Amino acid sequence: MAAALSRTPSDPRAALLVIDMQYDFMPGGALAVAEGDQLVPLINRLGAQFRNVVITQDWHPAGHISFASSHAGRAPFDSINLPYGPQTLWPDHCVQATRGAELHADLDIPHAQLILRKGCNAGIDSYSAFVEADRTTQTGLAGYLKERGVDSVFVVGLALDFCVAWSAVDARTAGFNTWVIADACKAIDLGGSLEKAWQDLTAAGVVRIDSADLTG
């Protein structure tokens, strides 16, 4: 798969997107992804190779519309329809200024230029780093990257079948060459969501690679 790479990490036109490496997505967290903490050393190594790094941080206000606790009689992982479309309901997680919302303390990419907080709108969920779940509200990330001369993104982090996949698909829609580094991601795999994510990624033109394709 390495032959498919048109950008290397050191290329100033490439950026690494590190998605939601926060305590609530780690083992013991409110919305834990199995073995999510095991990604930290690999992501640190990858981050050191890139000139451009963006880190995202889920940052929900209390009572967010995506929380099951905000809907009487509903439980986590139920699905409901909201004004902007279907919504999986989640346990309360990554609430602003709580420990669960903090980035993992061992995440060590000091040259990251931007920490993008998403999911801040109380009435709209936001998996993607580029476009909120209403599929209209922009985060501004596409413009930020393009103004910096970035045309290619490599995506890692949590969770592969939600925030990573949505971010990667939206990166392609915004015109970026996009790769998902599969072994630097972990998935929730809720009701077949992982298989569907890979189907959506492939259909969008996102390329799947492993970290060895970058590190040799």
PDB file of C-alpha atoms in Angstrom:
ATOM      1  CA  MET A   1       0.000   0.000   0.000  1.00  0.00           C
ATOM      2  CA  ALA A   2       2.962   2.329   0.469  1.00  0.00           C
ATOM      3  CA  ALA A   3       3.118   2.828  -3.302  1.00  0.00           C
ATOM      4  CA  ALA A   4      -0.229   4.650  -3.078  1.00  0.00           C
ATOM      5  CA  LEU A   5       1.316   7.416  -0.987  1.00  0.00           C
ATOM      6  CA  SER A   6       1.672  10.695  -2.844  1.00  0.00           C
ATOM      7  CA  ARG A   7       2.733  12.570   0.290  1.00  0.00           C
ATOM      8  CA  THR A   8       5.226  11.716   3.029  1.00  0.00           C
ATOM      9  CA  PRO A   9       4.898  12.862   6.645  1.00  0.00           C
ATOM     10  CA  SER A  10       7.716  15.387   6.234  1.00  0.00           C
ATOM     11  CA  ASP A  11       5.987  17.007   3.255  1.00  0.00           C
ATOM     12  CA  PRO A  12       4.677  20.457   4.265  1.00  0.00           C
ATOM     13  CA  ARG A  13       1.498  19.685   2.322  1.00  0.00           C
ATOM     14  CA  ALA A  14       0.665  16.756   4.643  1.00  0.00           C
ATOM     15  CA  ALA A  15      -0.964  16.862   8.087  1.00  0.00           C
ATOM     16  CA  LEU A  16      -1.650  14.276  10.769  1.00  0.00           C
ATOM     17  CA  LEU A  17      -5.118  14.476  12.337  1.00  0.00           C
ATOM     18  CA  VAL A  18      -5.142  12.948  15.833  1.00  0.00           C
ATOM     19  CA  ILE A  19      -8.758  12.273  16.757  1.00  0.00           C
ATOM     20  CA  ASP A  20     -10.133  12.373  20.318  1.00  0.00           C
ATOM     21  CA  MET A  21      -7.390  10.737  22.377  1.00  0.00           C
ATOM     22  CA  GLN A  22      -9.265  11.586  25.584  1.00  0.00           C
ATOM     23  CA  TYR A  23      -9.785   9.793  28.876  1.00  0.00           C
ATOM     24  CA  ASP A  24     -13.494   9.122  28.383  1.00  0.00           C
ATOM     25  CA  PHE A  25     -12.586   7.058  25.310  1.00  0.00           C
ATOM     26  CA  MET A  26      -9.877   5.130  27.153  1.00  0.00           C
ATOM     27  CA  PRO A  27     -10.390   1.946  29.215  1.00  0.00           C
ATOM     28  CA  GLY A  28     -12.339   2.922  32.338  1.00  0.00           C
ATOM     29  CA  GLY A  29     -13.820   5.979  30.634  1.00  0.00           C
ATOM     30  CA  ALA A  30     -17.474   6.807  30.132  1.00  0.00           C
ATOM     31  CA  LEU A  31     -17.425   5.671  26.492  1.00  0.00           C
ATOM     32  CA  ALA A  32     -14.411   3.396  26.492  1.00  0.00           C
ATOM     33  CA  VAL A  33     -12.855   2.022  23.331  1.00  0.00           C
ATOM     34  CA  ALA A  34     -11.092  -1.260  24.070  1.00  0.00           C
ATOM     35  CA  GLU A  35      -7.305  -0.836  24.173  1.00  0.00           C
ATOM     36  CA  GLY A  36      -7.580   2.800  23.129  1.00  0.00           C
ATOM     37  CA  ASP A  37      -4.767   3.767  25.474  1.00  0.00           C
ATOM     38  CA  GLN A  38      -2.425   1.377  23.673  1.00  0.00           C
ATOM     39  CA  LEU A  39      -2.423   3.703  20.664  1.00  0.00           C
ATOM     40  CA  VAL A  40      -0.658   6.540  22.482  1.00  0.00           C
ATOM     41  CA  PRO A  41       2.987   5.453  21.934  1.00  0.00           C
ATOM     42  CA  LEU A  42       2.385   4.747  18.235  1.00  0.00           C
ATOM     43  CA  ILE A  43       0.591   8.049  17.694  1.00  0.00           C
ATOM     44  CA  ASN A  44       3.445   9.855  19.421  1.00  0.00           C
ATOM     45  CA  ARG A  45       5.918   8.218  17.063  1.00  0.00           C
ATOM     46  CA  LEU A  46       3.811   9.097  14.050  1.00  0.00           C
ATOM     47  CA  GLY A  47       3.319  12.650  15.268  1.00  0.00           C
ATOM     48  CA  ALA A  48       7.069  13.146  15.461  1.00  0.00           C
ATOM     49  CA  GLN A  49       7.317  12.469  11.713  1.00  0.00           C
ATOM     50  CA  PHE A  50       4.842  15.154  10.653  1.00  0.00           C
ATOM     51  CA  ARG A  51       5.494  18.868  10.351  1.00  0.00           C
ATOM     52  CA  ASN A  52       1.757  19.603  10.618  1.00  0.00           C
ATOM     53  CA  VAL A  53      -0.370  18.062  13.366  1.00  0.00           C
ATOM     54  CA  VAL A  54      -3.942  18.845  14.405  1.00  0.00           C
ATOM     55  CA  ILE A  55      -5.452  17.286  17.537  1.00  0.00           C
ATOM     56  CA  THR A  56      -9.218  17.132  18.034  1.00  0.00           C
ATOM     57  CA  GLN A  57     -10.992  17.131  21.376  1.00  0.00           C
ATOM     58  CA  ASP A  58     -14.636  16.199  21.947  1.00  0.00           C
ATOM     59  CA  TRP A  59     -15.920  19.049  24.130  1.00  0.00           C
ATOM     60  CA  HIS A  60     -19.589  18.717  25.022  1.00  0.00           C
ATOM     61  CA  PRO A  61     -21.590  21.041  27.260  1.00  0.00           C
ATOM     62  CA  ALA A  62     -23.497  19.286  30.040  1.00  0.00           C
ATOM     63  CA  GLY A  63     -26.896  18.100  28.823  1.00  0.00           C
ATOM     64  CA  HIS A  64     -25.741  17.680  25.238  1.00  0.00           C
ATOM     65  CA  ILE A  65     -28.429  16.475  22.834  1.00  0.00           C
ATOM     66  CA  SER A  66     -26.431  13.322  22.032  1.00  0.00           C
ATOM     67  CA  PHE A  67     -26.504  12.134  25.644  1.00  0.00           C
ATOM     68  CA  ALA A  68     -29.087   9.474  26.509  1.00  0.00           C
ATOM     69  CA  SER A  69     -29.568  11.246  29.832  1.00  0.00           C
ATOM     70  CA  SER A  70     -31.010  14.205  27.916  1.00  0.00           C
ATOM     71  CA  HIS A  71     -33.931  12.097  26.632  1.00  0.00           C
ATOM     72  CA  ALA A  72     -36.465  10.666  29.098  1.00  0.00           C
ATOM     73  CA  GLY A  73     -36.850   6.910  28.871  1.00  0.00           C
ATOM     74  CA  ARG A  74     -33.866   6.450  26.592  1.00  0.00           C
ATOM     75  CA  ALA A  75     -30.727   4.419  27.220  1.00  0.00           C
ATOM     76  CA  PRO A  76     -27.193   4.701  25.867  1.00  0.00           C
ATOM     77  CA  PHE A  77     -26.825   3.312  22.348  1.00  0.00           C
ATOM     78  CA  ASP A  78     -30.520   3.805  21.514  1.00  0.00           C
ATOM     79  CA  SER A  79     -31.088   5.520  18.190  1.00  0.00           C
ATOM     80  CA  ILE A  80     -33.542   8.390  17.773  1.00  0.00           C
ATOM     81  CA  ASN A  81     -34.364  10.931  15.106  1.00  0.00           C
ATOM     82  CA  LEU A  82     -33.388  14.530  15.772  1.00  0.00           C
ATOM     83  CA  PRO A  83     -34.088  17.545  13.558  1.00  0.00           C
ATOM     84  CA  TYR A  84     -30.837  16.931  11.686  1.00  0.00           C
ATOM     85  CA  GLY A  85     -31.325  13.166  11.274  1.00  0.00           C
ATOM     86  CA  PRO A  86     -30.676   9.843  13.066  1.00  0.00           C
ATOM     87  CA  GLN A  87     -28.668  10.065  16.275  1.00  0.00           C
ATOM     88  CA  THR A  88     -27.093   7.332  18.372  1.00  0.00           C
ATOM     89  CA  LEU A  89     -27.466   8.262  22.029  1.00  0.00           C
ATOM     90  CA  TRP A  90     -24.319   8.039  24.124  1.00  0.00           C
ATOM     91  CA  PRO A  91     -23.432   7.923  27.797  1.00  0.00           C
ATOM     92  CA  ASP A  92     -22.493  11.372  29.097  1.00  0.00           C
ATOM     93  CA  HIS A  93     -18.901  11.817  27.950  1.00  0.00           C
ATOM     94  CA  CYS A  94     -16.229  14.442  27.316  1.00  0.00           C
ATOM     95  CA  VAL A  95     -18.140  17.080  29.231  1.00  0.00           C
ATOM     96  CA  GLN A  96     -16.313  20.385  29.097  1.00  0.00           C
ATOM     97  CA  ALA A  97     -13.659  20.903  31.779  1.00  0.00           C
ATOM     98  CA  THR A  98     -13.981  17.372  33.228  1.00  0.00           C
ATOM     99  CA  ARG A  99     -11.133  14.888  33.464  1.00  0.00           C
ATOM    100  CA  GLY A 100     -12.879  12.653  30.938  1.00  0.00           C
ATOM    101  CA  ALA A 101     -12.574  15.402  28.344  1.00  0.00           C
ATOM    102  CA  GLU A 102      -8.845  15.840  28.892  1.00  0.00           C
ATOM    103  CA  LEU A 103      -6.364  14.590  26.338  1.00  0.00           C
ATOM    104  CA  HIS A 104      -4.367  11.566  27.543  1.00  0.00           C
ATOM    105  CA  ALA A 105      -1.444  12.863  29.586  1.00  0.00           C
ATOM    106  CA  ASP A 106       1.030  10.665  27.708  1.00  0.00           C
ATOM    107  CA  LEU A 107       0.048  12.091  24.332  1.00  0.00           C
ATOM    108  CA  ASP A 108       3.272  13.892  23.452  1.00  0.00           C
ATOM    109  CA  ILE A 109       3.165  15.903  20.233  1.00  0.00           C
ATOM    110  CA  PRO A 110       4.407  19.288  21.423  1.00  0.00           C
ATOM    111  CA  HIS A 111       4.646  20.788  17.956  1.00  0.00           C
ATOM    112  CA  ALA A 112       0.917  20.289  17.209  1.00  0.00           C
ATOM    113  CA  GLN A 113      -0.301  23.616  15.894  1.00  0.00           C
ATOM    114  CA  LEU A 114      -4.029  23.331  16.635  1.00  0.00           C
ATOM    115  CA  ILE A 115      -6.323  21.668  19.148  1.00  0.00           C
ATOM    116  CA  LEU A 116      -9.784  21.709  17.586  1.00  0.00           C
ATOM    117  CA  ARG A 117     -12.684  21.328  20.006  1.00  0.00           C
ATOM    118  CA  LYS A 118     -15.844  19.852  18.527  1.00  0.00           C
ATOM    119  CA  GLY A 119     -19.301  18.928  19.763  1.00  0.00           C
ATOM    120  CA  CYS A 120     -19.555  22.271  21.551  1.00  0.00           C
ATOM    121  CA  ASN A 121     -22.982  23.051  20.106  1.00  0.00           C
ATOM    122  CA  ALA A 122     -25.508  21.717  22.640  1.00  0.00           C
ATOM    123  CA  GLY A 123     -28.061  20.918  19.942  1.00  0.00           C
ATOM    124  CA  ILE A 124     -25.883  19.168  17.322  1.00  0.00           C
ATOM    125  CA  ASP A 125     -23.540  16.221  17.654  1.00  0.00           C
ATOM    126  CA  SER A 126     -20.171  16.386  15.908  1.00  0.00           C
ATOM    127  CA  TYR A 127     -18.233  13.259  15.048  1.00  0.00           C
ATOM    128  CA  SER A 128     -16.279  14.827  12.220  1.00  0.00           C
ATOM    129  CA  ALA A 129     -13.425  17.267  12.596  1.00  0.00           C
ATOM    130  CA  PHE A 130     -14.717  19.097   9.518  1.00  0.00           C
ATOM    131  CA  VAL A 131     -18.551  19.221   9.530  1.00  0.00           C
ATOM    132  CA  GLU A 132     -21.021  18.788  12.388  1.00  0.00           C
ATOM    133  CA  ALA A 133     -23.737  16.125  12.297  1.00  0.00           C
ATOM    134  CA  ASP A 134     -26.260  18.438  10.670  1.00  0.00           C
ATOM    135  CA  ARG A 135     -23.907  18.148   7.664  1.00  0.00           C
ATOM    136  CA  THR A 136     -24.036  21.931   7.253  1.00  0.00           C
ATOM    137  CA  THR A 137     -22.171  23.572  10.131  1.00  0.00           C
ATOM    138  CA  GLN A 138     -18.461  23.809   9.339  1.00  0.00           C
ATOM    139  CA  THR A 139     -15.759  23.614  12.000  1.00  0.00           C
ATOM    140  CA  GLY A 140     -13.357  25.714   9.936  1.00  0.00           C
ATOM    141  CA  LEU A 141     -10.702  22.989   9.781  1.00  0.00           C
ATOM    142  CA  ALA A 142     -10.774  22.664   5.988  1.00  0.00           C
ATOM    143  CA  GLY A 143     -10.096  26.371   5.560  1.00  0.00           C
ATOM    144  CA  TYR A 144      -7.375  26.331   8.203  1.00  0.00           C
ATOM    145  CA  LEU A 145      -5.527  23.493   6.493  1.00  0.00           C
ATOM    146  CA  LYS A 146      -5.905  24.893   2.997  1.00  0.00           C
ATOM    147  CA  GLU A 147      -4.643  28.313   4.056  1.00  0.00           C
ATOM    148  CA  ARG A 148      -1.555  26.573   5.430  1.00  0.00           C
ATOM    149  CA  GLY A 149      -0.952  24.830   2.102  1.00  0.00           C
ATOM    150  CA  VAL A 150      -2.036  21.377   3.289  1.00  0.00           C
ATOM    151  CA  ASP A 151      -3.676  19.179   0.652  1.00  0.00           C
ATOM    152  CA  SER A 152      -3.318  15.739   2.266  1.00  0.00           C
ATOM    153  CA  VAL A 153      -4.309  14.317   5.647  1.00  0.00           C
ATOM    154  CA  PHE A 154      -3.487  11.149   7.563  1.00  0.00           C
ATOM    155  CA  VAL A 155      -6.053  10.253  10.250  1.00  0.00           C
ATOM    156  CA  VAL A 156      -5.496   8.328  13.501  1.00  0.00           C
ATOM    157  CA  GLY A 157      -7.206   7.961  16.878  1.00  0.00           C
ATOM    158  CA  LEU A 158     -10.605   7.154  18.333  1.00  0.00           C
ATOM    159  CA  ALA A 159     -12.986   5.805  17.423  1.00  0.00           C
ATOM    160  CA  LEU A 160     -12.296   4.400  13.981  1.00  0.00           C
ATOM    161  CA  ASP A 161     -15.941   3.711  13.133  1.00  0.00           C
ATOM    162  CA  PHE A 162     -17.259   7.089  14.251  1.00  0.00           C
ATOM    163  CA  CYS A 163     -15.098  10.195  14.622  1.00  0.00           C
ATOM    164  CA  VAL A 164     -12.139   8.899  12.615  1.00  0.00           C
ATOM    165  CA  ALA A 165     -14.276   7.637   9.739  1.00  0.00           C
ATOM    166  CA  TRP A 166     -16.504  10.709   9.583  1.00  0.00           C
ATOM    167  CA  SER A 167     -13.469  12.980   9.668  1.00  0.00           C
ATOM    168  CA  ALA A 168     -11.749  11.050   6.885  1.00  0.00           C
ATOM    169  CA  VAL A 169     -14.814  10.974   4.632  1.00  0.00           C
ATOM    170  CA  ASP A 170     -15.351  14.691   5.143  1.00  0.00           C
ATOM    171  CA  ALA A 171     -11.688  15.355   4.418  1.00  0.00           C
ATOM    172  CA  ARG A 172     -12.150  13.690   1.045  1.00  0.00           C
ATOM    173  CA  THR A 173     -15.330  15.685   0.416  1.00  0.00           C
ATOM    174  CA  ALA A 174     -13.366  18.850   1.150  1.00  0.00           C
ATOM    175  CA  GLY A 175     -10.814  17.852  -1.483  1.00  0.00           C
ATOM    176  CA  PHE A 176      -7.971  16.449   0.608  1.00  0.00           C
ATOM    177  CA  ASN A 177      -6.012  13.322  -0.266  1.00  0.00           C
ATOM    178  CA  THR A 178      -6.845  11.157   2.726  1.00  0.00           C
ATOM    179  CA  TRP A 179      -5.342   8.100   4.388  1.00  0.00           C
ATOM    180  CA  VAL A 180      -6.478   6.271   7.533  1.00  0.00           C
ATOM    181  CA  ILE A 181      -3.603   4.632   9.410  1.00  0.00           C
ATOM    182  CA  ALA A 182      -5.516   1.542  10.488  1.00  0.00           C
ATOM    183  CA  ASP A 183      -3.226   0.226  13.227  1.00  0.00           C
ATOM    184  CA  ALA A 184      -3.211   3.678  14.860  1.00  0.00           C
ATOM    185  CA  CYS A 185      -6.989   3.530  15.379  1.00  0.00           C
ATOM    186  CA  LYS A 186      -9.388   1.498  17.503  1.00  0.00           C
ATOM    187  CA  ALA A 187     -13.118   0.985  16.961  1.00  0.00           C
ATOM    188  CA  ILE A 188     -16.245   0.712  19.092  1.00  0.00           C
ATOM    189  CA  ASP A 189     -17.883  -1.655  16.540  1.00  0.00           C
ATOM    190  CA  LEU A 190     -21.498  -1.012  17.500  1.00  0.00           C
ATOM    191  CA  GLY A 191     -23.954  -3.110  15.505  1.00  0.00           C
ATOM    192  CA  GLY A 192     -21.671  -3.580  12.526  1.00  0.00           C
ATOM    193  CA  SER A 193     -20.440   0.009  12.548  1.00  0.00           C
ATOM    194  CA  LEU A 194     -16.828  -0.940  11.824  1.00  0.00           C
ATOM    195  CA  GLU A 195     -17.626  -2.819   8.630  1.00  0.00           C
ATOM    196  CA  LYS A 196     -19.891   0.003   7.479  1.00  0.00           C
ATOM    197  CA  ALA A 197     -17.184   2.563   8.238  1.00  0.00           C
ATOM    198  CA  TRP A 198     -14.677   0.785   6.019  1.00  0.00           C
ATOM    199  CA  GLN A 199     -17.253   0.539   3.246  1.00  0.00           C
ATOM    200  CA  ASP A 200     -17.958   4.271   3.512  1.00  0.00           C
ATOM    201  CA  LEU A 201     -14.255   5.107   3.624  1.00  0.00           C
ATOM    202  CA  THR A 202     -13.502   3.021   0.536  1.00  0.00           C
ATOM    203  CA  ALA A 203     -16.448   4.492  -1.353  1.00  0.00           C
ATOM    204  CA  ALA A 204     -15.216   8.006  -0.541  1.00  0.00           C
ATOM    205  CA  GLY A 205     -11.739   7.275  -1.871  1.00  0.00           C
ATOM    206  CA  VAL A 206      -9.986   7.144   1.499  1.00  0.00           C
ATOM    207  CA  VAL A 207      -6.933   4.880   1.404  1.00  0.00           C
ATOM    208  CA  ARG A 208      -6.213   2.408   4.195  1.00  0.00           C
ATOM    209  CA  ILE A 209      -2.578   2.040   5.231  1.00  0.00           C
ATOM    210  CA  ASP A 210      -0.635   0.883   8.282  1.00  0.00           C
ATOM    211  CA  SER A 211       2.010   2.761  10.215  1.00  0.00           C
ATOM    212  CA  ALA A 212       4.721   0.555   8.671  1.00  0.00           C
ATOM    213  CA  ASP A 213       3.914   2.129   5.313  1.00  0.00           C
ATOM    214  CA  LEU A 214       5.184   5.410   6.743  1.00  0.00           C
ATOM    215  CA  THR A 215       7.944   4.206   9.043  1.00  0.00           C
ATOM    216  CA  GLY A 216       9.289   1.459   6.860  1.00  0.00           C
TER     217      GLY A 216
END
